[in-house]
Amino acid sequence: ALPISPLSGMSSAAVRSKVLELYQSHDPAVKEAADAALRSFQDTDAAWSVGQELLGDSDPNVQFFGSKTLCRKIQRAGQGYEAPGAVDLQALVPIVQRHLEAPGTTHASRQQLVLALASIAVSLCNTTWKTVVPDLLSLASRQPKIAWGALLTIPEQLSGVVHKYLKTDSRTLALLSASTALLDAALQYSPAAADEAPTGTISDSEFSLAMQTLTQWSKVMGLQLVAHEGFAKQLIALIGSPASSSEVVMDTVLEVLRSSPGAFMIYEPAQKPAPALESVLAAITRSMQGLLPKLQQHAERGASASLEEEEGRVLSRWAQVAGNLIQAYTQLLWLDE
């Protein structure tokens, strides 16, 4: 094995050279030494500035290393593993945003910078960047995928920082203070024509990213979805539309059933259900009743008949909803005894 070249005091050009060795060399020993040197470099203070310098590099691998390095430094600073030093996280916001919107930034690098932006948001949302949610929603007017990608990632980044009582943590409460604006903004998007499998990345449609964001903010942070009248109306409309069987809508429906106060979960003390919850349940019931003819037709064809792939996916998703309702009903029966 080749000796590891120390990069702690090296320039961005030297780091760039190591990245190119890692991706372009055909010598396994050279690649191994370059990888070890770059991993070691990421733990140095110099990585803060060099990571920023490499964001604009024309080589996609060098650019990706810069974005991944900067994202890693920001996340570790947020988790308390290292101090940013002379770097002000607030000052990094416009730098990250500029490269996010730059046409030369690759998709892979852009996804890393989305994670970095979400991590900064979590670190500063209750101190020096209290307008983080309105600011990201403003960004959504020109860069919706970037903004919603960051908003979607916030619960995950928050979970990496807050390990106890997350839903009552000051950062969570600071973020939720803008929940009405978040829900209002999510209502402007319409589902894609075709059912898309959500990836949780900026590759997804704006509608998918917005719905995933609301679901994750509910699941992780306690955002009450059906308490918002506009969202409840949109969800009811979606349940009654062809989009009702899409994976992203089904995930939201399941989250509403599982977490809405008074839905079916056992609460102590008992909580009053949101007024719109009954209408949501009625919409779910109508959609499930609409599936009965399909199920009957399949049953009449016999056990040897097979479902079309798409039809099978639809029925499988609604089976999850039915299972959730059955589990909830047994809880109610248990409470009545």
GROMACS .gro file of C-alpha atoms in nm:
model
  337
    1ALA     CA    1   0.000   0.000   0.000
    2LEU     CA    2   0.114   0.351  -0.077
    3PRO     CA    3   0.174   0.591   0.211
    4ILE     CA    4  -0.114   0.827   0.289
    5SER     CA    5  -0.034   1.182   0.182
    6PRO     CA    6  -0.139   1.428   0.451
    7LEU     CA    7  -0.392   1.681   0.315
    8SER     CA    8  -0.469   1.877   0.630
    9GLY     CA    9  -0.280   2.182   0.511
   10MET     CA   10  -0.319   2.123   0.139
   11SER     CA   11  -0.485   2.351  -0.113
   12SER     CA   12  -0.801   2.275  -0.301
   13ALA     CA   13  -0.583   2.186  -0.602
   14ALA     CA   14  -0.407   1.914  -0.405
   15VAL     CA   15  -0.738   1.774  -0.280
   16ARG     CA   16  -0.876   1.788  -0.633
   17SER     CA   17  -0.578   1.587  -0.754
   18LYS     CA   18  -0.651   1.316  -0.495
   19VAL     CA   19  -1.017   1.301  -0.599
   20LEU     CA   20  -0.914   1.250  -0.962
   21GLU     CA   21  -0.672   0.977  -0.854
   22LEU     CA   22  -0.954   0.805  -0.669
   23TYR     CA   23  -1.188   0.803  -0.970
   24GLN     CA   24  -0.949   0.788  -1.264
   25SER     CA   25  -0.647   0.581  -1.159
   26HIS     CA   26  -0.633   0.218  -1.268
   27ASP     CA   27  -0.387   0.130  -0.992
   28PRO     CA   28  -0.573  -0.018  -0.690
   29ALA     CA   29  -0.295   0.096  -0.454
   30VAL     CA   30  -0.319   0.454  -0.577
   31LYS     CA   31  -0.699   0.451  -0.544
   32GLU     CA   32  -0.679   0.307  -0.193
   33ALA     CA   33  -0.423   0.567  -0.080
   34ALA     CA   34  -0.626   0.851  -0.232
   35ASP     CA   35  -0.944   0.731  -0.060
   36ALA     CA   36  -0.770   0.708   0.277
   37ALA     CA   37  -0.617   1.054   0.237
   38LEU     CA   38  -0.950   1.210   0.142
   39ARG     CA   39  -1.133   1.047   0.433
   40SER     CA   40  -0.870   1.179   0.670
   41PHE     CA   41  -0.890   1.523   0.511
   42GLN     CA   42  -1.265   1.546   0.573
   43ASP     CA   43  -1.196   1.556   0.948
   44THR     CA   44  -0.968   1.860   0.925
   45ASP     CA   45  -1.061   2.227   0.970
   46ALA     CA   46  -0.933   2.298   0.618
   47ALA     CA   47  -1.219   2.087   0.481
   48TRP     CA   48  -1.463   2.371   0.557
   49SER     CA   49  -1.304   2.611   0.308
   50VAL     CA   50  -1.182   2.358   0.054
   51GLY     CA   51  -1.526   2.196   0.041
   52GLN     CA   52  -1.676   2.532  -0.054
   53GLU     CA   53  -1.408   2.596  -0.318
   54LEU     CA   54  -1.475   2.263  -0.486
   55LEU     CA   55  -1.850   2.325  -0.520
   56GLY     CA   56  -1.796   2.511  -0.846
   57ASP     CA   57  -1.552   2.261  -0.998
   58SER     CA   58  -1.622   2.148  -1.353
   59ASP     CA   59  -1.542   1.784  -1.279
   60PRO     CA   60  -1.856   1.612  -1.141
   61ASN     CA   61  -1.660   1.384  -0.907
   62VAL     CA   62  -1.460   1.673  -0.760
   63GLN     CA   63  -1.777   1.879  -0.724
   64PHE     CA   64  -1.955   1.589  -0.553
   65PHE     CA   65  -1.666   1.543  -0.310
   66GLY     CA   66  -1.685   1.912  -0.223
   67SER     CA   67  -2.060   1.900  -0.163
   68LYS     CA   68  -2.043   1.578   0.038
   69THR     CA   69  -1.754   1.711   0.248
   70LEU     CA   70  -1.934   2.036   0.326
   71CYS     CA   71  -2.256   1.851   0.406
   72ARG     CA   72  -2.070   1.617   0.641
   73LYS     CA   73  -1.901   1.907   0.821
   74ILE     CA   74  -2.233   2.089   0.867
   75GLN     CA   75  -2.408   1.778   0.997
   76ARG     CA   76  -2.130   1.698   1.243
   77ALA     CA   77  -2.132   2.058   1.367
   78GLY     CA   78  -2.507   2.035   1.421
   79GLN     CA   79  -2.464   1.711   1.615
   80GLY     CA   80  -2.198   1.870   1.834
   81TYR     CA   81  -1.912   1.649   1.716
   82GLU     CA   82  -1.706   1.941   1.594
   83ALA     CA   83  -1.715   2.319   1.604
   84PRO     CA   84  -1.743   2.516   1.282
   85GLY     CA   85  -1.452   2.731   1.401
   86ALA     CA   86  -1.433   3.052   1.205
   87VAL     CA   87  -1.714   2.932   0.980
   88ASP     CA   88  -2.054   3.083   1.055
   89LEU     CA   89  -2.331   2.840   0.961
   90GLN     CA   90  -2.560   3.132   0.885
   91ALA     CA   91  -2.307   3.266   0.635
   92LEU     CA   92  -2.310   2.931   0.455
   93VAL     CA   93  -2.680   2.960   0.369
   94PRO     CA   94  -2.640   3.195   0.068
   95ILE     CA   95  -2.334   3.000  -0.048
   96VAL     CA   96  -2.521   2.669  -0.041
   97GLN     CA   97  -2.826   2.828  -0.206
   98ARG     CA   98  -2.617   2.983  -0.481
   99HIS     CA   99  -2.463   2.651  -0.576
  100LEU     CA  100  -2.799   2.475  -0.545
  101GLU     CA  101  -2.938   2.707  -0.810
  102ALA     CA  102  -2.626   2.713  -1.029
  103PRO     CA  103  -2.684   2.541  -1.367
  104GLY     CA  104  -2.346   2.367  -1.347
  105THR     CA  105  -2.427   2.185  -1.024
  106THR     CA  106  -2.486   1.815  -1.086
  107HIS     CA  107  -2.791   1.631  -0.956
  108ALA     CA  108  -2.582   1.430  -0.710
  109SER     CA  109  -2.411   1.741  -0.573
  110ARG     CA  110  -2.743   1.925  -0.553
  111GLN     CA  111  -2.891   1.646  -0.339
  112GLN     CA  112  -2.598   1.673  -0.096
  113LEU     CA  113  -2.645   2.049  -0.074
  114VAL     CA  114  -3.015   2.000  -0.003
  115LEU     CA  115  -2.916   1.786   0.295
  116ALA     CA  116  -2.667   2.054   0.401
  117LEU     CA  117  -2.933   2.325   0.383
  118ALA     CA  118  -3.173   2.117   0.592
  119SER     CA  119  -2.903   2.053   0.850
  120ILE     CA  120  -2.829   2.425   0.881
  121ALA     CA  121  -3.202   2.489   0.915
  122VAL     CA  122  -3.227   2.248   1.208
  123SER     CA  123  -2.920   2.397   1.377
  124LEU     CA  124  -3.038   2.759   1.355
  125CYS     CA  125  -3.419   2.747   1.344
  126ASN     CA  126  -3.461   2.853   1.709
  127THR     CA  127  -3.170   3.100   1.723
  128THR     CA  128  -3.038   3.300   1.428
  129TRP     CA  129  -3.258   3.166   1.146
  130LYS     CA  130  -3.610   3.169   1.289
  131THR     CA  131  -3.761   3.243   0.947
  132VAL     CA  132  -3.625   2.923   0.796
  133VAL     CA  133  -3.963   2.778   0.691
  134PRO     CA  134  -4.095   3.102   0.533
  135ASP     CA  135  -3.758   3.147   0.363
  136LEU     CA  136  -3.766   2.797   0.215
  137LEU     CA  137  -4.127   2.846   0.103
  138SER     CA  138  -4.017   3.167  -0.067
  139LEU     CA  139  -3.739   2.972  -0.240
  140ALA     CA  140  -4.006   2.724  -0.357
  141SER     CA  141  -4.156   2.992  -0.581
  142ARG     CA  142  -3.853   2.966  -0.813
  143GLN     CA  143  -3.689   2.636  -0.708
  144PRO     CA  144  -3.969   2.413  -0.575
  145LYS     CA  145  -3.779   2.085  -0.580
  146ILE     CA  146  -3.482   2.229  -0.392
  147ALA     CA  147  -3.702   2.396  -0.130
  148TRP     CA  148  -3.933   2.098  -0.074
  149GLY     CA  149  -3.636   1.862  -0.084
  150ALA     CA  150  -3.486   2.054   0.209
  151LEU     CA  151  -3.818   2.071   0.395
  152LEU     CA  152  -3.864   1.695   0.346
  153THR     CA  153  -3.520   1.625   0.488
  154ILE     CA  154  -3.562   1.841   0.800
  155PRO     CA  155  -3.730   1.568   1.014
  156GLU     CA  156  -3.448   1.324   0.940
  157GLN     CA  157  -3.184   1.585   1.022
  158LEU     CA  158  -3.374   1.679   1.337
  159SER     CA  159  -3.381   1.315   1.449
  160GLY     CA  160  -3.003   1.303   1.414
  161VAL     CA  161  -2.967   1.593   1.657
  162VAL     CA  162  -3.253   1.549   1.907
  163HIS     CA  163  -3.259   1.208   2.072
  164LYS     CA  164  -3.517   1.264   2.349
  165TYR     CA  165  -3.857   1.432   2.354
  166LEU     CA  166  -3.823   1.540   1.992
  167LYS     CA  167  -4.183   1.659   1.956
  168THR     CA  168  -4.145   1.904   2.245
  169ASP     CA  169  -3.791   2.018   2.161
  170SER     CA  170  -3.749   2.392   2.108
  171ARG     CA  171  -3.625   2.336   1.752
  172THR     CA  172  -3.928   2.128   1.663
  173LEU     CA  173  -4.164   2.386   1.809
  174ALA     CA  174  -3.983   2.666   1.625
  175LEU     CA  175  -4.026   2.484   1.296
  176LEU     CA  176  -4.391   2.398   1.365
  177SER     CA  177  -4.471   2.762   1.436
  178ALA     CA  178  -4.486   2.806   1.058
  179SER     CA  179  -4.691   2.491   0.997
  180THR     CA  180  -4.995   2.678   0.863
  181ALA     CA  181  -4.783   2.841   0.593
  182LEU     CA  182  -4.626   2.502   0.514
  183LEU     CA  183  -4.966   2.337   0.471
  184ASP     CA  184  -5.100   2.628   0.267
  185ALA     CA  185  -4.801   2.609   0.032
  186ALA     CA  186  -4.838   2.233  -0.017
  187LEU     CA  187  -5.194   2.276  -0.145
  188GLN     CA  188  -5.087   2.443  -0.470
  189TYR     CA  189  -4.949   2.124  -0.628
  190SER     CA  190  -5.145   1.867  -0.828
  191PRO     CA  191  -5.058   1.497  -0.857
  192ALA     CA  192  -4.866   1.373  -1.158
  193ALA     CA  193  -5.061   1.197  -1.430
  194ALA     CA  194  -4.886   0.866  -1.365
  195ASP     CA  195  -4.833   0.695  -1.032
  196GLU     CA  196  -4.475   0.766  -0.928
  197ALA     CA  197  -4.277   0.575  -0.669
  198PRO     CA  198  -4.143   0.830  -0.419
  199THR     CA  199  -3.767   0.831  -0.373
  200GLY     CA  200  -3.742   1.104  -0.110
  201THR     CA  201  -3.501   1.298  -0.333
  202ILE     CA  202  -3.527   1.599  -0.562
  203SER     CA  203  -3.597   1.357  -0.848
  204ASP     CA  204  -3.959   1.338  -0.728
  205SER     CA  205  -4.234   1.571  -0.850
  206GLU     CA  206  -4.325   1.884  -0.657
  207PHE     CA  207  -4.655   1.725  -0.550
  208SER     CA  208  -4.480   1.412  -0.427
  209LEU     CA  209  -4.216   1.609  -0.236
  210ALA     CA  210  -4.481   1.828  -0.071
  211MET     CA  211  -4.693   1.528   0.034
  212GLN     CA  212  -4.389   1.338   0.162
  213THR     CA  213  -4.289   1.648   0.359
  214LEU     CA  214  -4.625   1.673   0.532
  215THR     CA  215  -4.626   1.301   0.609
  216GLN     CA  216  -4.277   1.309   0.760
  217TRP     CA  217  -4.345   1.628   0.957
  218SER     CA  218  -4.651   1.456   1.103
  219LYS     CA  219  -4.476   1.127   1.174
  220VAL     CA  220  -4.158   1.268   1.327
  221MET     CA  221  -4.252   1.614   1.453
  222GLY     CA  222  -4.621   1.583   1.536
  223LEU     CA  223  -4.764   1.815   1.268
  224GLN     CA  224  -5.144   1.785   1.283
  225LEU     CA  225  -5.259   1.747   0.924
  226VAL     CA  226  -5.640   1.722   0.931
  227ALA     CA  227  -5.661   2.010   1.178
  228HIS     CA  228  -5.587   2.229   0.874
  229GLU     CA  229  -5.921   2.269   0.694
  230GLY     CA  230  -5.768   2.329   0.351
  231PHE     CA  231  -5.548   2.023   0.371
  232ALA     CA  232  -5.836   1.806   0.492
  233LYS     CA  233  -6.045   1.915   0.192
  234GLN     CA  234  -5.760   1.842  -0.048
  235LEU     CA  235  -5.701   1.499   0.104
  236ILE     CA  236  -6.071   1.415   0.072
  237ALA     CA  237  -6.060   1.523  -0.294
  238LEU     CA  238  -5.748   1.313  -0.354
  239ILE     CA  239  -5.906   1.008  -0.192
  240GLY     CA  240  -6.196   1.041  -0.436
  241SER     CA  241  -5.970   1.082  -0.740
  242PRO     CA  242  -5.753   0.843  -0.948
  243ALA     CA  243  -5.456   0.965  -0.741
  244SER     CA  244  -5.603   0.799  -0.431
  245SER     CA  245  -5.416   0.477  -0.498
  246SER     CA  246  -5.076   0.638  -0.552
  247GLU     CA  247  -4.811   0.542  -0.301
  248VAL     CA  248  -4.748   0.897  -0.179
  249VAL     CA  249  -5.121   0.965  -0.117
  250MET     CA  250  -5.167   0.629   0.054
  251ASP     CA  251  -4.875   0.702   0.284
  252THR     CA  252  -5.041   1.029   0.384
  253VAL     CA  253  -5.377   0.860   0.440
  254LEU     CA  254  -5.216   0.599   0.664
  255GLU     CA  255  -5.032   0.868   0.859
  256VAL     CA  256  -5.357   1.060   0.914
  257LEU     CA  257  -5.526   0.744   1.043
  258ARG     CA  258  -5.237   0.659   1.271
  259SER     CA  259  -5.164   0.996   1.423
  260SER     CA  260  -5.466   1.227   1.411
  261PRO     CA  261  -5.598   1.303   1.761
  262GLY     CA  262  -5.911   1.101   1.820
  263ALA     CA  263  -5.858   0.891   1.509
  264PHE     CA  264  -5.831   0.545   1.664
  265MET     CA  265  -5.521   0.540   1.876
  266ILE     CA  266  -5.558   0.504   2.250
  267TYR     CA  267  -5.494   0.840   2.416
  268GLU     CA  268  -5.478   0.927   2.783
  269PRO     CA  269  -5.651   1.157   2.835
  270ALA     CA  270  -5.888   1.112   2.541
  271GLN     CA  271  -5.846   1.375   2.270
  272LYS     CA  272  -6.120   1.540   2.069
  273PRO     CA  273  -6.098   1.446   1.701
  274ALA     CA  274  -6.051   1.714   1.437
  275PRO     CA  275  -6.385   1.811   1.279
  276ALA     CA  276  -6.269   1.702   0.932
  277LEU     CA  277  -6.167   1.354   1.045
  278GLU     CA  278  -6.517   1.211   1.001
  279SER     CA  279  -6.526   1.340   0.642
  280VAL     CA  280  -6.185   1.186   0.572
  281LEU     CA  281  -6.304   0.850   0.705
  282ALA     CA  282  -6.619   0.874   0.493
  283ALA     CA  283  -6.408   0.938   0.182
  284ILE     CA  284  -6.189   0.637   0.265
  285THR     CA  285  -6.499   0.421   0.309
  286ARG     CA  286  -6.640   0.527  -0.028
  287SER     CA  287  -6.314   0.450  -0.206
  288MET     CA  288  -6.290   0.108  -0.042
  289GLN     CA  289  -6.648   0.031  -0.138
  290GLY     CA  290  -6.557   0.121  -0.496
  291LEU     CA  291  -6.296  -0.155  -0.493
  292LEU     CA  292  -6.549  -0.427  -0.408
  293PRO     CA  293  -6.659  -0.497  -0.769
  294LYS     CA  294  -6.296  -0.552  -0.870
  295LEU     CA  295  -6.244  -0.791  -0.582
  296GLN     CA  296  -6.565  -0.975  -0.667
  297GLN     CA  297  -6.465  -1.010  -1.034
  298HIS     CA  298  -6.127  -1.149  -0.934
  299ALA     CA  299  -6.288  -1.394  -0.692
  300GLU     CA  300  -6.521  -1.518  -0.968
  301ARG     CA  301  -6.224  -1.586  -1.196
  302GLY     CA  302  -6.090  -1.838  -0.947
  303ALA     CA  303  -5.769  -1.884  -0.752
  304SER     CA  304  -5.565  -1.943  -1.069
  305ALA     CA  305  -5.642  -1.596  -1.207
  306SER     CA  306  -5.368  -1.338  -1.160
  307LEU     CA  307  -5.396  -0.965  -1.107
  308GLU     CA  308  -5.240  -0.708  -1.335
  309GLU     CA  309  -4.929  -0.561  -1.171
  310GLU     CA  310  -5.079  -0.214  -1.130
  311GLU     CA  311  -5.408  -0.354  -1.003
  312GLY     CA  312  -5.220  -0.564  -0.752
  313ARG     CA  313  -5.029  -0.260  -0.623
  314VAL     CA  314  -5.353  -0.066  -0.580
  315LEU     CA  315  -5.525  -0.343  -0.386
  316SER     CA  316  -5.215  -0.399  -0.173
  317ARG     CA  317  -5.208  -0.034  -0.068
  318TRP     CA  318  -5.577  -0.030   0.019
  319ALA     CA  319  -5.528  -0.355   0.210
  320GLN     CA  320  -5.288  -0.164   0.437
  321VAL     CA  321  -5.559   0.094   0.501
  322ALA     CA  322  -5.811  -0.181   0.574
  323GLY     CA  323  -5.565  -0.348   0.811
  324ASN     CA  324  -5.514  -0.020   0.992
  325LEU     CA  325  -5.891   0.027   1.032
  326ILE     CA  326  -5.937  -0.329   1.160
  327GLN     CA  327  -5.659  -0.283   1.415
  328ALA     CA  328  -5.814   0.045   1.524
  329TYR     CA  329  -6.160  -0.113   1.558
  330THR     CA  330  -6.025  -0.388   1.781
  331GLN     CA  331  -5.871  -0.119   2.001
  332LEU     CA  332  -6.212   0.046   2.033
  333LEU     CA  333  -6.373  -0.287   2.121
  334TRP     CA  334  -6.107  -0.344   2.384
  335LEU     CA  335  -6.178  -0.001   2.533
  336ASP     CA  336  -6.551  -0.074   2.547
  337GLU     CA  337  -6.504  -0.392   2.749
   0.00000   0.00000   0.00000
